[in-house]
């Protein structure tokens, strides 16, 4: 993530395209207060905090006379309002999104540097939590490591994030079209993690965490929760569906907030460690291009790094090879050809290493791909001077 909302000057939406009911739902979500008005006709909304200032007259539905004019006036007033909640409403209208809200209960005192650190910690932990939610939609695993990392990062590029004042509150806007499955999966995983933590604290057992893997709980999610809770007196995470789309199938219309406290840290830490320890290595048959070669002497075994094209959900892997397989890998690269290798993708180190590798075989590609690979070789010749020496 993340693209800050401040960097995206969303235009005021066309009033004819704004559903007054959606506008009202977003105002209520972001703390605006509905004041007495004729039921079924229109409502007057005032900003959060009861400080007065701009009020909005919003019709209950598009059937109300002059509905578009009233909505247009309300949108123009929101655009002029300096309150952060006004911008949050406009973002929700311009980009139909599910929202994830984080609240951290942190001490009031602190210098400017301390507050900046708290903001960065909240942003980093929130990012990690969204990554964990995305990983849970790609595969069920106690520990993902580097697997599916590229896919998760591509998803985060589409997420907008608001400010994080004093490291206390943060909102992420996840576009419905790109990330609804991730937010729905995160909702299930957070509640499963809460239940598993309660079970561990009551019984001392981690069995509930094992079962929770099928609901998206994993090492990455528990680590994100640990980072959120550490240094705070409590954390509250709330999800809200896009009012224009409604809840996804099988999810509650108003998901209950999930809370974690420092007392949950020992259980979360034990679960995080166990997920890494118990995740097995995987038998793989990987096809990739050689991007780096290294061995200690001009002959003998060596190691290569492959950019993975197929066979594993990681970007690169390191492979230890015997002398013959190392020679074949070097020749294939000089010819602009990928290689195929079999072995065990090790969980240790985040699934970035293949052990027991063998059977290295060049793979033929079409001329266009071969020319591209040769060009890449010419641009990175310095890496291959290491084939006969050290780093």
Coordinates of C-alpha atoms in Angstrom, one line a residue:
X1 CA 0.0 0.0 0.0
X2 CA -0.1 2.1 -0.4
X3 CA -1.5 5.1 -2.1
X4 CA -2.3 7.9 0.4
X5 CA -5.8 9.4 -0.2
X6 CA -4.2 12.9 0.1
X7 CA -2.2 12.1 -3.1
X8 CA -5.4 11.5 -5.1
X9 CA -7.6 14.6 -5.6
X10 CA -10.8 12.8 -6.4
X11 CA -13.3 15.0 -8.3
X12 CA -16.6 15.7 -6.8
X13 CA -18.9 12.9 -8.0
X14 CA -21.7 13.6 -10.5
X15 CA -24.8 14.1 -8.3
X16 CA -27.0 12.2 -10.8
X17 CA -24.8 9.1 -10.2
X18 CA -24.8 9.3 -6.4
X19 CA -27.4 7.2 -4.6
X20 CA -28.6 9.3 -1.6
X21 CA -28.9 6.2 0.5
X22 CA -25.3 5.4 -0.1
X23 CA -24.3 9.0 0.8
X24 CA -26.3 8.7 4.0
X25 CA -24.7 5.4 4.9
X26 CA -21.2 6.8 4.4
X27 CA -22.0 9.9 6.5
X28 CA -23.2 7.7 9.3
X29 CA -20.1 5.4 9.0
X30 CA -17.7 8.3 9.3
X31 CA -19.3 9.8 12.4
X32 CA -21.8 12.4 11.0
X33 CA -24.9 12.9 13.1
X34 CA -28.4 12.7 11.6
X35 CA -30.7 15.4 13.0
X36 CA -34.5 15.4 13.1
X37 CA -36.1 15.8 9.7
X38 CA -39.3 14.4 8.1
X39 CA -38.9 10.6 8.0
X40 CA -38.8 9.3 4.5
X41 CA -38.0 12.7 2.9
X42 CA -34.6 14.1 3.8
X43 CA -32.2 14.3 6.7
X44 CA -29.9 17.0 8.0
X45 CA -26.4 15.7 8.9
X46 CA -23.8 17.5 11.1
X47 CA -20.1 16.8 11.3
X48 CA -18.6 14.5 14.0
X49 CA -17.8 15.9 17.4
X50 CA -20.7 18.2 17.8
X51 CA -18.5 21.2 16.9
X52 CA -21.1 22.7 14.6
X53 CA -20.0 24.1 11.2
X54 CA -21.3 22.8 7.9
X55 CA -24.5 20.8 7.9
X56 CA -25.8 18.8 4.9
X57 CA -29.3 18.3 3.7
X58 CA -29.5 14.8 2.1
X59 CA -32.7 13.3 0.7
X60 CA -33.6 9.8 1.8
X61 CA -33.9 8.5 -1.8
X62 CA -33.6 9.7 -5.4
X63 CA -37.5 9.8 -5.5
X64 CA -37.5 12.9 -3.4
X65 CA -38.2 16.1 -5.5
X66 CA -35.0 18.0 -6.3
X67 CA -32.9 15.0 -5.1
X68 CA -30.0 15.7 -7.5
X69 CA -29.9 19.4 -6.5
X70 CA -29.7 18.6 -2.8
X71 CA -27.1 15.9 -3.3
X72 CA -25.1 18.3 -5.5
X73 CA -25.2 20.9 -2.7
X74 CA -24.2 18.3 -0.1
X75 CA -21.2 17.1 -2.2
X76 CA -20.0 20.7 -2.8
X77 CA -20.2 21.4 0.9
X78 CA -18.2 18.2 1.7
X79 CA -15.5 19.3 -0.8
X80 CA -15.2 22.6 1.0
X81 CA -15.1 21.0 4.5
X82 CA -11.7 20.6 6.1
X83 CA -12.8 17.7 8.4
X84 CA -11.0 14.4 7.5
X85 CA -14.4 12.7 7.7
X86 CA -15.6 14.7 4.7
X87 CA -12.8 13.5 2.5
X88 CA -13.4 9.9 3.7
X89 CA -17.0 10.2 2.5
X90 CA -15.9 11.6 -0.9
X91 CA -13.4 8.8 -1.3
X92 CA -16.1 6.2 -0.5
X93 CA -18.3 7.7 -3.2
X94 CA -15.6 8.1 -5.8
X95 CA -14.1 4.6 -5.3
X96 CA -16.7 1.9 -4.2
X97 CA -14.6 0.2 -1.5
X98 CA -14.8 -2.0 1.5
X99 CA -13.1 -0.3 4.4
X100 CA -10.8 -1.7 7.1
X101 CA -10.4 0.5 10.2
X102 CA -7.6 0.2 12.8
X103 CA -7.7 1.8 16.2
X104 CA -4.7 1.6 18.6
X105 CA -5.0 2.7 22.2
X106 CA -1.6 4.3 22.8
X107 CA -0.4 6.8 25.5
X108 CA -1.1 10.5 24.9
X109 CA 2.3 11.7 25.8
X110 CA 5.2 11.6 23.4
X111 CA 7.5 13.8 21.3
X112 CA 7.1 14.4 17.6
X113 CA 9.5 11.6 16.8
X114 CA 7.6 9.2 19.0
X115 CA 4.3 10.1 17.3
X116 CA 5.9 9.6 13.9
X117 CA 7.2 6.2 14.9
X118 CA 3.7 5.2 16.1
X119 CA 2.3 6.3 12.8
X120 CA 4.8 4.2 10.8
X121 CA 4.3 1.2 13.1
X122 CA 0.5 1.4 12.5
X123 CA 0.9 1.7 8.8
X124 CA 3.4 -1.2 8.6
X125 CA 1.3 -3.5 10.7
X126 CA -1.9 -2.6 8.8
X127 CA -0.1 -3.4 5.6
X128 CA 1.1 -6.7 6.9
X129 CA -2.4 -7.6 8.0
X130 CA -3.8 -6.9 4.5
X131 CA -1.0 -9.0 3.0
X132 CA -2.0 -11.9 5.3
X133 CA -5.6 -11.5 4.3
X134 CA -4.6 -11.7 0.6
X135 CA -2.3 -14.7 1.2
X136 CA -5.2 -16.5 2.8
X137 CA -7.2 -16.2 -0.4
X138 CA -4.5 -17.7 -2.5
X139 CA -3.7 -20.8 -0.4
X140 CA -4.3 -22.3 3.0
X141 CA -1.0 -22.6 4.8
X142 CA 0.3 -22.0 8.3
X143 CA 3.3 -20.2 6.9
X144 CA 3.5 -18.7 3.4
X145 CA 7.0 -17.2 3.4
X146 CA 7.8 -15.8 0.0
X147 CA 5.0 -17.8 -1.7
X148 CA 2.4 -15.6 -3.5
X149 CA 4.3 -12.5 -2.4
X150 CA 4.2 -10.9 -5.8
X151 CA 0.5 -11.4 -6.1
X152 CA -0.2 -9.9 -2.7
X153 CA 2.0 -6.9 -3.4
X154 CA 0.2 -6.3 -6.7
X155 CA -3.1 -6.3 -4.8
X156 CA -1.8 -3.8 -2.3
X157 CA -1.0 -1.4 -5.1
X158 CA -4.7 -0.8 -5.6
X159 CA -5.4 0.0 -1.9
X160 CA -5.8 3.5 -0.7
X161 CA -5.0 4.5 2.8
X162 CA -5.9 7.5 4.9
X163 CA -3.8 9.4 7.5
X164 CA -2.7 7.9 10.8
X165 CA -3.0 10.7 13.3
X166 CA -0.6 10.0 16.2
X167 CA -0.6 6.3 15.3
X168 CA -4.1 5.8 16.7
X169 CA -6.4 5.4 13.8
X170 CA -6.1 4.3 10.2
X171 CA -8.5 3.5 7.4
X172 CA -7.7 1.5 4.2
X173 CA -10.0 1.6 1.2
X174 CA -10.0 -1.7 -0.7
X175 CA -11.7 -1.5 -4.1
X176 CA -14.6 -3.9 -4.4
X177 CA -13.6 -5.1 -7.8
X178 CA -10.0 -5.9 -6.7
X179 CA -10.1 -7.0 -3.1
X180 CA -13.5 -8.0 -1.9
X181 CA -12.4 -11.7 -1.5
X182 CA -9.4 -10.5 0.6
X183 CA -11.5 -8.4 2.9
X184 CA -14.1 -11.2 3.4
X185 CA -11.3 -13.7 4.1
X186 CA -9.7 -11.2 6.5
X187 CA -13.0 -10.9 8.4
X188 CA -13.2 -14.7 8.9
X189 CA -9.5 -15.0 9.8
X190 CA -9.6 -12.2 12.4
X191 CA -12.5 -13.8 14.2
X192 CA -10.9 -17.2 14.0
X193 CA -7.7 -15.8 15.4
X194 CA -9.7 -14.2 18.3
X195 CA -11.4 -17.5 19.1
X196 CA -8.2 -19.5 18.9
X197 CA -6.5 -17.0 21.2
X198 CA -9.3 -17.3 23.7
X199 CA -9.0 -21.1 23.6
X200 CA -5.3 -20.9 24.2
X201 CA -5.6 -18.6 27.1
X202 CA -8.3 -20.8 28.7
X203 CA -6.7 -24.2 28.1
X204 CA -3.0 -23.6 27.2
X205 CA -3.5 -25.6 24.0
X206 CA -2.8 -24.5 20.4
X207 CA -5.2 -26.9 18.7
X208 CA -7.6 -24.1 17.8
X209 CA -4.8 -22.3 15.9
X210 CA -4.3 -25.5 13.8
X211 CA -7.9 -25.6 12.9
X212 CA -8.0 -21.9 12.2
X213 CA -5.6 -22.3 9.3
X214 CA -8.6 -23.4 7.2
X215 CA -10.1 -20.0 7.9
X216 CA -7.1 -18.1 6.8
X217 CA -5.1 -17.7 10.1
X218 CA -1.4 -18.1 9.5
X219 CA 2.1 -17.0 10.7
X220 CA 1.9 -13.8 8.7
X221 CA -1.5 -12.8 10.3
X222 CA -0.4 -13.6 13.8
X223 CA 2.8 -11.6 13.3
X224 CA 0.8 -8.6 12.0
X225 CA -1.4 -8.8 15.1
X226 CA 1.6 -8.9 17.4
X227 CA 3.1 -5.8 15.7
X228 CA -0.3 -4.0 16.1
X229 CA -0.6 -4.9 19.8
X230 CA 2.9 -4.4 21.0
X231 CA 3.4 -1.0 22.5
X232 CA -0.4 -0.4 22.7
X233 CA -3.0 -0.9 25.4
X234 CA -5.3 -2.5 22.9
X235 CA -6.2 -2.7 19.3
X236 CA -9.6 -2.7 17.6
X237 CA -10.1 -3.7 14.0
X238 CA -13.4 -3.0 12.2
X239 CA -14.5 -4.0 8.7
X240 CA -17.3 -2.2 6.8
X241 CA -18.7 -3.2 3.4
X242 CA -19.2 -0.8 0.5
X243 CA -22.8 0.5 1.0
X244 CA -23.2 0.5 -2.8
X245 CA -22.5 -3.2 -3.0
X246 CA -23.7 -4.6 0.3
X247 CA -22.1 -7.5 2.2
X248 CA -20.5 -10.4 0.2
X249 CA -22.3 -13.8 0.4
X250 CA -22.0 -15.6 3.7
X251 CA -20.7 -12.5 5.6
X252 CA -22.6 -10.5 8.3
X253 CA -24.0 -7.1 7.1
X254 CA -22.2 -5.4 10.1
X255 CA -19.2 -7.4 11.1
X256 CA -18.4 -7.3 14.8
X257 CA -15.2 -5.5 15.6
X258 CA -12.3 -7.7 16.7
X259 CA -10.1 -6.6 19.7
X260 CA -6.7 -7.7 20.9
X261 CA -4.8 -6.7 24.0
X262 CA -1.3 -7.1 25.4
X263 CA -2.5 -10.2 27.4
X264 CA -3.0 -11.9 24.0
X265 CA 0.7 -11.6 23.0
X266 CA 2.0 -14.8 24.5
X267 CA -0.6 -16.9 22.7
X268 CA -0.1 -15.1 19.4
X269 CA 3.7 -15.5 19.7
X270 CA 3.4 -19.2 20.4
X271 CA 1.1 -19.7 17.4
X272 CA 3.4 -17.7 15.1
X273 CA 6.4 -19.8 16.1
X274 CA 4.5 -23.1 15.7
X275 CA 3.2 -22.2 12.2
X276 CA 6.8 -21.7 11.0
X277 CA 8.0 -24.9 12.7
X278 CA 5.2 -27.1 11.4
X279 CA 4.9 -26.0 7.8
X280 CA 6.4 -28.8 5.6
X281 CA 8.8 -28.5 2.7
X282 CA 7.3 -29.1 -0.8
X283 CA 8.3 -31.3 -3.6
X284 CA 8.6 -29.1 -6.7
X285 CA 9.6 -29.1 -10.3
X286 CA 10.7 -25.5 -11.1
X287 CA 11.3 -23.9 -14.4
X288 CA 13.4 -20.7 -14.3
X289 CA 16.0 -18.5 -15.7
X290 CA 19.5 -18.3 -14.1
X291 CA 20.1 -14.8 -12.8
X292 CA 23.1 -15.5 -10.6
X293 CA 25.9 -18.1 -10.3
X294 CA 28.5 -18.7 -7.6
X295 CA 31.0 -21.4 -6.6
X296 CA 34.2 -21.3 -4.6
X297 CA 36.5 -22.9 -7.2
X298 CA 36.6 -23.0 -11.0
X299 CA 35.3 -26.6 -10.7
X300 CA 33.1 -28.5 -8.3
X301 CA 29.6 -27.8 -7.0
X302 CA 28.0 -24.4 -6.9
X303 CA 24.8 -22.5 -6.4
X304 CA 22.5 -20.7 -8.8
X305 CA 19.7 -18.3 -8.3
X306 CA 16.7 -18.8 -10.5
X307 CA 14.0 -16.4 -11.5
X308 CA 11.0 -18.6 -11.3
X309 CA 8.8 -19.0 -14.4
X310 CA 6.7 -21.9 -13.3
X311 CA 6.5 -24.6 -10.6
X312 CA 6.6 -22.5 -7.4
X313 CA 4.7 -19.5 -6.2
X314 CA 7.9 -17.5 -5.4
X315 CA 9.8 -14.9 -7.4
X316 CA 13.3 -16.4 -7.0
X317 CA 14.9 -19.5 -5.5
X318 CA 18.5 -20.4 -4.6
X319 CA 19.5 -23.9 -5.7
X320 CA 22.6 -25.8 -4.7
X321 CA 23.9 -28.0 -7.6
X322 CA 26.6 -30.6 -8.1
X323 CA 29.3 -30.0 -10.7
X324 CA 27.5 -31.5 -13.7
X325 CA 24.2 -29.8 -13.0
X326 CA 26.0 -26.5 -12.4
X327 CA 27.8 -26.8 -15.7
X328 CA 24.5 -27.5 -17.5
X329 CA 22.8 -24.5 -15.9
X330 CA 25.7 -22.2 -17.0
X331 CA 25.6 -23.5 -20.6
X332 CA 21.8 -23.1 -20.7
X333 CA 22.0 -19.5 -19.6
X334 CA 24.7 -18.7 -22.1
X335 CA 22.4 -20.0 -24.8
X336 CA 19.5 -17.9 -23.4
X337 CA 17.5 -20.9 -22.2
X338 CA 15.7 -21.5 -19.0
X339 CA 16.3 -24.7 -17.0
X340 CA 14.0 -27.1 -15.2
X341 CA 15.1 -28.6 -11.8
X342 CA 13.4 -30.9 -9.3
X343 CA 13.9 -30.8 -5.5
X344 CA 12.4 -29.8 -2.2
X345 CA 11.3 -26.2 -1.7
X346 CA 12.3 -25.6 1.9
X347 CA 10.1 -23.8 4.4
X348 CA 13.2 -22.6 6.3
X349 CA 14.1 -19.2 5.0
X350 CA 10.6 -18.5 3.6
X351 CA 10.5 -21.0 0.7
X352 CA 13.4 -19.4 -1.1
X353 CA 15.7 -22.4 -1.3
X354 CA 15.5 -25.7 -3.1
X355 CA 17.4 -28.6 -1.5
X356 CA 18.2 -32.0 -2.9
X357 CA 18.1 -30.5 -6.4
X358 CA 19.0 -32.5 -9.5
X359 CA 18.0 -33.4 -13.0
X360 CA 18.8 -29.9 -14.4
X361 CA 17.5 -29.8 -18.0
X362 CA 17.5 -26.9 -20.5
X363 CA 14.0 -25.9 -21.7
X364 CA 13.5 -24.7 -25.2
X365 CA 11.6 -21.4 -25.7
X366 CA 10.5 -19.4 -28.8
X367 CA 12.9 -17.1 -30.5
X368 CA 11.4 -13.9 -29.1
X369 CA 11.7 -15.1 -25.5
X370 CA 15.2 -16.4 -26.2
X371 CA 16.3 -13.0 -27.5
X372 CA 14.9 -11.3 -24.5
X373 CA 16.8 -13.6 -22.2
X374 CA 20.0 -13.1 -24.0
X375 CA 19.6 -9.3 -23.8
X376 CA 19.1 -9.7 -20.0
X377 CA 22.4 -11.7 -19.9
X378 CA 24.3 -9.0 -21.7
X379 CA 22.9 -6.4 -19.2
X380 CA 24.0 -8.4 -16.2
X381 CA 27.3 -10.0 -17.2
X382 CA 29.0 -8.9 -14.0
X383 CA 26.9 -11.4 -12.0
X384 CA 28.3 -14.3 -14.1
X385 CA 31.9 -13.3 -13.5
X386 CA 31.2 -14.7 -10.0
X387 CA 30.8 -18.2 -11.4
X388 CA 34.5 -18.8 -10.9
X389 CA 35.0 -16.7 -7.7
X390 CA 33.4 -15.4 -4.6
X391 CA 30.9 -12.6 -4.0

